[in-house]
Coordinates of C-alpha atoms and ligand atoms in Angstrom, one line a residue:
M1 CA -33.1 16.8 3.7
I2 CA -29.9 15.0 2.9
L3 CA -28.7 11.7 4.7
I4 CA -24.9 11.5 5.1
V5 CA -24.2 8.1 5.9
G6 CA -20.7 8.2 7.6
G7 CA -21.0 11.8 8.3
A8 CA -18.6 11.3 11.2
G9 CA -15.7 10.3 9.1
Y10 CA -13.2 12.2 7.3
I11 CA -14.8 12.8 3.8
G12 CA -18.2 12.8 5.2
S13 CA -17.6 15.5 7.8
H14 CA -16.2 17.9 5.2
V15 CA -19.2 17.2 2.9
N16 CA -21.5 17.7 5.8
K17 CA -20.0 21.2 6.5
L18 CA -20.2 22.3 3.0
L19 CA -23.7 21.2 2.6
S20 CA -24.8 22.9 5.8
E21 CA -22.9 26.1 4.8
S22 CA -24.7 25.8 1.3
G23 CA -28.3 25.8 2.9
Y24 CA -28.9 22.1 2.9
E25 CA -30.3 20.4 5.9
T26 CA -28.5 17.1 6.9
V27 CA -29.0 14.1 8.9
I28 CA -25.9 12.0 9.9
L29 CA -26.1 8.3 10.3
D30 CA -22.8 6.9 11.6
N31 CA -22.2 3.9 14.1
L32 CA -18.9 5.8 15.3
S33 CA -16.8 2.5 14.7
Y34 CA -14.3 4.6 12.9
G35 CA -16.0 8.0 12.8
H36 CA -15.7 10.8 15.6
E37 CA -18.6 12.4 17.2
E38 CA -16.7 15.5 17.5
A39 CA -16.5 15.9 13.7
I40 CA -20.3 16.0 13.6
K41 CA -20.7 19.7 14.1
W42 CA -23.7 20.5 11.8
G43 CA -27.1 18.8 11.0
H44 CA -29.0 16.0 13.2
F45 CA -27.1 13.1 14.5
C46 CA -28.4 9.5 14.6
K47 CA -26.2 6.9 15.9
C48 CA -27.2 3.7 13.9
D49 CA -25.6 0.8 12.2
L50 CA -26.6 -0.1 8.6
A51 CA -26.7 -3.7 9.7
N52 CA -29.7 -2.8 11.8
I53 CA -32.3 -2.2 8.9
S54 CA -35.1 -1.4 11.4
D55 CA -33.1 1.5 12.9
V56 CA -32.3 2.8 9.5
N57 CA -36.0 2.7 8.8
K58 CA -36.8 4.7 11.8
I59 CA -34.3 7.5 10.5
F60 CA -36.4 7.6 7.3
E61 CA -39.5 7.7 9.0
K62 CA -38.6 10.6 11.3
Y63 CA -36.8 12.8 8.6
D64 CA -37.9 13.9 5.2
I65 CA -35.1 12.5 3.3
T66 CA -34.7 13.5 -0.3
A67 CA -31.1 12.2 -1.1
V68 CA -28.6 10.0 0.4
M69 CA -24.7 10.2 0.4
H70 CA -22.8 7.1 1.3
F71 CA -19.3 7.3 2.7
S72 CA -19.3 4.6 5.4
S73 CA -17.2 1.9 4.1
F74 CA -13.9 0.3 5.3
I75 CA -11.0 1.4 3.4
E76 CA -7.9 -0.6 4.2
V77 CA -6.7 -2.6 1.2
G78 CA -4.4 -4.9 3.3
E79 CA -7.1 -5.7 5.9
S80 CA -9.5 -6.4 3.0
V81 CA -7.2 -9.1 1.7
N82 CA -6.9 -10.8 5.2
N83 CA -10.4 -10.3 6.4
P84 CA -12.7 -10.0 3.2
Q85 CA -15.7 -11.1 5.1
K86 CA -15.5 -7.9 7.1
Y87 CA -15.4 -6.0 3.9
Y88 CA -18.1 -7.7 1.8
Y89 CA -20.5 -7.4 4.8
N90 CA -20.0 -3.7 5.5
N91 CA -19.2 -2.3 2.0
V92 CA -21.7 -4.5 0.0
V93 CA -24.4 -5.9 2.2
N94 CA -24.8 -3.0 4.5
T95 CA -25.1 -0.9 1.4
M96 CA -27.7 -3.2 0.0
N97 CA -29.5 -2.6 3.4
L98 CA -29.3 1.2 2.7
L99 CA -30.8 0.9 -0.7
K100 CA -33.5 -1.5 0.6
V101 CA -34.8 1.1 3.0
M102 CA -34.5 3.9 0.5
L103 CA -36.5 2.0 -2.1
E104 CA -39.1 1.6 0.6
H105 CA -39.5 5.0 1.2
D106 CA -39.3 5.9 -2.5
V107 CA -35.8 7.9 -2.2
K108 CA -34.3 7.5 -5.3
K109 CA -31.2 9.9 -5.5
F110 CA -27.8 8.3 -4.4
I111 CA -24.3 9.8 -4.3
F112 CA -21.8 6.9 -3.8
S113 CA -18.2 7.2 -2.8
S114 CA -16.3 4.9 -5.2
T115 CA -12.6 4.8 -5.7
C116 CA -9.8 4.7 -8.4
A117 CA -8.8 1.3 -6.9
T118 CA -11.9 0.0 -9.0
Y119 CA -9.5 0.3 -12.2
G120 CA -6.8 -2.0 -10.8
I121 CA -3.6 -1.8 -12.9
P122 CA -3.8 1.2 -15.3
Q123 CA -3.3 0.5 -18.9
K124 CA -3.2 4.0 -19.6
I125 CA -2.7 7.3 -17.8
P126 CA -4.7 9.4 -17.0
L127 CA -7.5 7.2 -16.1
T128 CA -10.8 8.1 -17.8
E129 CA -14.2 6.6 -16.5
T130 CA -14.1 4.2 -19.4
H131 CA -11.0 2.6 -18.3
P132 CA -11.7 -1.1 -17.7
Q133 CA -12.4 -2.0 -14.2
N134 CA -10.4 -4.9 -12.8
P135 CA -9.8 -4.3 -9.2
I136 CA -6.8 -6.2 -7.7
N137 CA -7.9 -6.4 -4.0
P138 CA -11.1 -7.1 -2.1
Y139 CA -11.6 -3.5 -1.2
G140 CA -11.8 -2.4 -4.9
R141 CA -14.2 -5.3 -5.6
T142 CA -16.5 -4.3 -2.9
K143 CA -16.6 -0.7 -4.4
L144 CA -17.1 -2.2 -7.9
M145 CA -19.9 -4.4 -6.7
V146 CA -22.0 -1.7 -5.6
E147 CA -21.2 0.2 -8.7
R148 CA -22.9 -2.6 -10.7
I149 CA -25.7 -3.1 -8.2
L150 CA -26.5 0.5 -8.7
K151 CA -26.8 0.1 -12.4
D152 CA -29.1 -2.6 -11.9
Y153 CA -31.2 -0.7 -9.6
D154 CA -31.5 2.1 -11.8
S155 CA -32.7 -0.1 -14.6
A156 CA -35.4 -2.0 -12.3
Y157 CA -36.4 0.6 -9.6
G158 CA -35.2 3.9 -11.3
L159 CA -32.9 4.6 -8.4
K160 CA -30.6 7.5 -9.8
S161 CA -27.1 7.5 -8.6
V162 CA -23.9 9.4 -9.1
I163 CA -20.7 7.3 -8.6
L164 CA -17.7 9.5 -7.6
R165 CA -14.3 7.7 -7.9
Y166 CA -12.0 9.6 -5.6
F167 CA -8.3 9.5 -6.1
N168 CA -6.2 10.2 -3.1
A169 CA -8.3 12.1 -0.6
S170 CA -6.0 14.7 1.5
G171 CA -5.9 17.8 3.3
A172 CA -8.3 19.3 5.6
D173 CA -10.7 22.2 6.0
E174 CA -9.0 25.7 6.4
S175 CA -10.9 26.2 9.6
G176 CA -8.5 23.6 11.4
I177 CA -11.8 22.1 13.1
I178 CA -12.2 18.9 11.1
G179 CA -9.6 16.8 9.3
E180 CA -8.4 13.4 8.8
N181 CA -8.0 11.2 11.7
H182 CA -8.0 7.6 10.9
N183 CA -7.1 4.9 13.6
P184 CA -5.0 3.2 12.7
E185 CA -3.8 5.7 10.2
S186 CA -2.4 4.3 6.9
H187 CA -2.4 7.4 4.6
L188 CA 0.6 9.0 3.3
I189 CA 0.3 12.5 4.3
P190 CA -0.9 12.2 7.8
L191 CA 2.0 9.6 8.4
I192 CA 4.6 11.9 7.2
L193 CA 3.1 14.7 9.3
D194 CA 3.3 12.3 12.3
A195 CA 7.1 12.0 11.6
A196 CA 7.4 15.8 11.4
I197 CA 6.0 16.1 14.9
G198 CA 8.0 13.3 16.4
K199 CA 5.0 11.0 16.9
R200 CA 6.6 8.4 14.8
E201 CA 10.3 7.8 14.4
N202 CA 10.4 7.9 10.6
I203 CA 8.4 8.0 7.5
K204 CA 9.0 4.6 5.5
I205 CA 8.8 4.9 1.6
F206 CA 7.1 1.8 0.5
G207 CA 9.2 0.9 -2.8
T208 CA 12.0 3.0 -4.2
D209 CA 12.4 0.8 -7.5
Y210 CA 9.1 1.6 -9.1
D211 CA 9.3 2.8 -13.0
T212 CA 9.0 6.4 -12.2
P213 CA 11.5 9.2 -12.3
D214 CA 12.4 8.9 -8.6
G215 CA 11.5 5.3 -8.4
T216 CA 8.6 6.0 -5.9
C217 CA 5.0 5.5 -6.5
I218 CA 3.2 8.6 -7.9
R219 CA -0.5 9.4 -6.8
D220 CA -3.0 12.0 -7.7
Y221 CA -3.7 13.8 -4.5
I222 CA -7.1 15.8 -4.3
H223 CA -8.2 18.2 -1.6
V224 CA -11.1 16.8 0.5
N225 CA -13.1 20.2 0.1
D226 CA -12.8 19.8 -3.7
L227 CA -14.3 16.2 -3.1
A228 CA -17.0 18.0 -1.1
S229 CA -17.9 20.5 -3.7
A230 CA -18.4 17.7 -6.3
H231 CA -20.8 16.2 -4.1
I232 CA -22.8 19.4 -4.1
Q233 CA -22.7 19.6 -7.8
A234 CA -23.8 15.9 -7.9
I235 CA -26.9 16.6 -5.9
E236 CA -27.8 19.5 -8.2
Y237 CA -27.0 17.3 -11.3
L238 CA -29.5 14.7 -9.8
D239 CA -32.1 17.3 -9.0
E240 CA -32.2 18.4 -12.6
Q241 CA -33.5 14.9 -13.4
N242 CA -30.3 13.8 -15.1
E243 CA -29.5 10.1 -15.7
S244 CA -27.1 8.1 -13.5
N245 CA -23.4 8.7 -14.2
E246 CA -19.8 8.2 -12.9
F247 CA -17.0 10.7 -12.5
N248 CA -13.4 10.5 -11.6
L249 CA -12.5 13.1 -8.9
G250 CA -8.6 13.8 -9.2
N251 CA -6.2 16.7 -10.0
G252 CA -5.0 15.2 -13.2
K253 CA -1.4 15.6 -11.7
G254 CA 0.7 13.2 -10.0
F255 CA 3.2 13.5 -7.1
S256 CA 5.8 10.9 -6.0
V257 CA 6.1 9.7 -2.3
R258 CA 9.5 11.6 -2.3
E259 CA 7.9 14.7 -3.8
V260 CA 5.0 14.6 -0.9
I261 CA 7.8 14.1 1.7
E262 CA 9.7 17.3 0.4
S263 CA 6.4 19.3 0.4
V264 CA 6.1 18.4 4.2
K265 CA 9.5 19.2 4.9
K266 CA 8.9 22.8 3.2
V267 CA 5.7 23.3 4.8
T268 CA 6.4 22.2 8.3
A269 CA 9.9 23.4 8.2
K270 CA 10.7 20.3 10.3
E271 CA 13.3 17.5 9.8
F272 CA 12.7 13.8 10.2
N273 CA 14.1 10.5 9.3
V274 CA 12.9 8.9 5.9
V275 CA 13.5 5.2 5.5
E276 CA 13.5 3.2 2.2
A277 CA 11.2 0.1 2.7
P278 CA 10.0 -2.7 0.5
R279 CA 7.1 -2.2 -1.9
R280 CA 3.6 -2.6 -0.3
E281 CA 1.6 -5.2 -1.7
G282 CA -1.0 -4.2 -4.5
D283 CA 0.4 -0.8 -5.1
P284 CA 0.2 0.5 -8.9
S285 CA 3.3 2.5 -9.8
V286 CA 1.2 5.5 -11.0
L287 CA -2.6 6.5 -10.6
I288 CA -3.6 9.8 -12.0
G289 CA -7.0 10.5 -13.0
S290 CA -8.5 12.7 -15.6
A291 CA -11.5 14.5 -14.3
K292 CA -12.4 16.1 -17.4
K293 CA -15.8 14.5 -17.6
A294 CA -16.5 15.9 -14.0
K295 CA -15.4 19.4 -15.1
D296 CA -17.6 19.5 -18.2
I297 CA -20.6 17.8 -16.9
L298 CA -20.7 18.8 -13.2
N299 CA -18.9 22.1 -13.6
W300 CA -16.5 20.9 -10.9
D301 CA -13.7 23.2 -10.5
P302 CA -11.1 22.1 -7.9
K303 CA -9.2 24.8 -6.0
Y304 CA -6.3 23.1 -4.6
T305 CA -3.9 22.1 -7.4
S306 CA -0.6 22.7 -5.6
I307 CA 0.6 19.7 -3.2
D308 CA 2.1 22.4 -1.0
D309 CA -1.3 24.0 -0.5
I310 CA -2.9 20.6 0.3
V311 CA -0.1 19.8 2.7
S312 CA -0.4 23.2 4.4
T313 CA -4.3 22.5 5.2
A314 CA -3.3 19.0 6.5
W315 CA -0.6 20.5 8.7
K316 CA -2.9 23.0 10.3
W317 CA -5.4 20.3 11.3
H318 CA -2.7 18.0 12.2
K319 CA -1.3 20.7 14.8
E320 CA -4.6 21.1 16.3
L321 CA -5.4 17.3 16.5
N322 CA -1.8 16.9 18.2
K323 CA -1.8 19.9 20.4
G324 CA -0.5 18.1 23.3
L325 CA 2.6 16.9 21.5
L326 CA 3.8 20.3 20.2
Ligands
UDP401 N1 3.2 5.2 1.2 C1 4.4 5.1 1.8 N2 4.7 5.1 3.1 C2 3.6 5.1 4.0 C3 2.4 5.0 3.5 C4 2.1 5.1 2.2 O1 5.4 5.1 0.9 O2 3.8 4.9 5.1 C5 2.8 5.2 -0.2 C6 1.9 4.2 -0.8 O3 2.9 3.0 -1.1 C7 1.4 4.8 -2.1 C8 1.2 6.1 -1.6 O4 2.4 6.5 -0.5 O5 2.3 4.8 -2.9 C9 -0.1 6.7 -1.1 O6 -0.5 5.7 -0.2 P1 -2.0 5.9 0.7 O7 -2.0 4.8 1.6 O8 -1.6 7.4 1.3 O9 -3.1 6.0 -0.4 P2 -3.4 4.9 -1.6 O10 -2.7 5.3 -2.9 O11 -3.2 3.5 -1.1 O12 -4.9 5.1 -1.7

């Protein structure tokens, strides 16, 4: 049985769906602080907080857990700068609690959601896994700390891990029954979709003076179900007794903020206001990942390579989520 920590969240719920459809039994651990109970449509659910080690222990006693996937971290860069304590406690200390209980129960397979934010300012694009990791904000540092902890726990305790460094997770399951629903929302595509349905007055472009062809930031958008399939391959990889490893998960293609806005206009056939705003602190101009290693070693094969296809799936979900407003 696979334990999905944070399975009520955006990426965790998509992984839960895919694991369940692929024949895996799942247990979801989530404290519902940001996740949504409606998103847990598969597997067993345990409402539990990683800060409470004895509750986490009970889950490991109750279920025959063979591997753990860990999605439950805080993800707001700006908030991590203003309130680092919140981030170090949840993203690092609570992860150590989880690892402690795993070791006590001799569970030694771990898939960790890391991020391209661990690289900091890119020296070379596309980013490969060997690029130096110098995160520029507490959020990125919490993720890098866990990466380092995992290396030490492997050496000392034989805990095997696959670290997956996501680029910009986006889109939603084609079914339209689960998708992105952050509160507050800070991600580009759902914010543009909010502007398209009139829930927001406009979409602000954070910075138009970057050293990019149209002056706006370029990101590598990767579909959430492509991320999900990499998790299945990562479990299979660990099941084959492979060594711990880390992989970038991105499309290897970048789209600027303006290009994403144009895609939303095309897909939704809606007009909305676009406002040029100052840069957001801590945003590198270009983040594009090379996923060659994941393709070669995990046989990962992302299906959504066009931004319009990604935006279309996000739009389907967004309409469902905001039914009352349309
Ligand atoms: N962005 C923007 N306006 C917004 C939200 C985001 O221009 O209202 C930009 C942001 O500066 C970045 C890109 O869109 O260049 C993607 O931002 P997001 O927060 O979605 O993901 P991140 O790259 O920070 O992980």
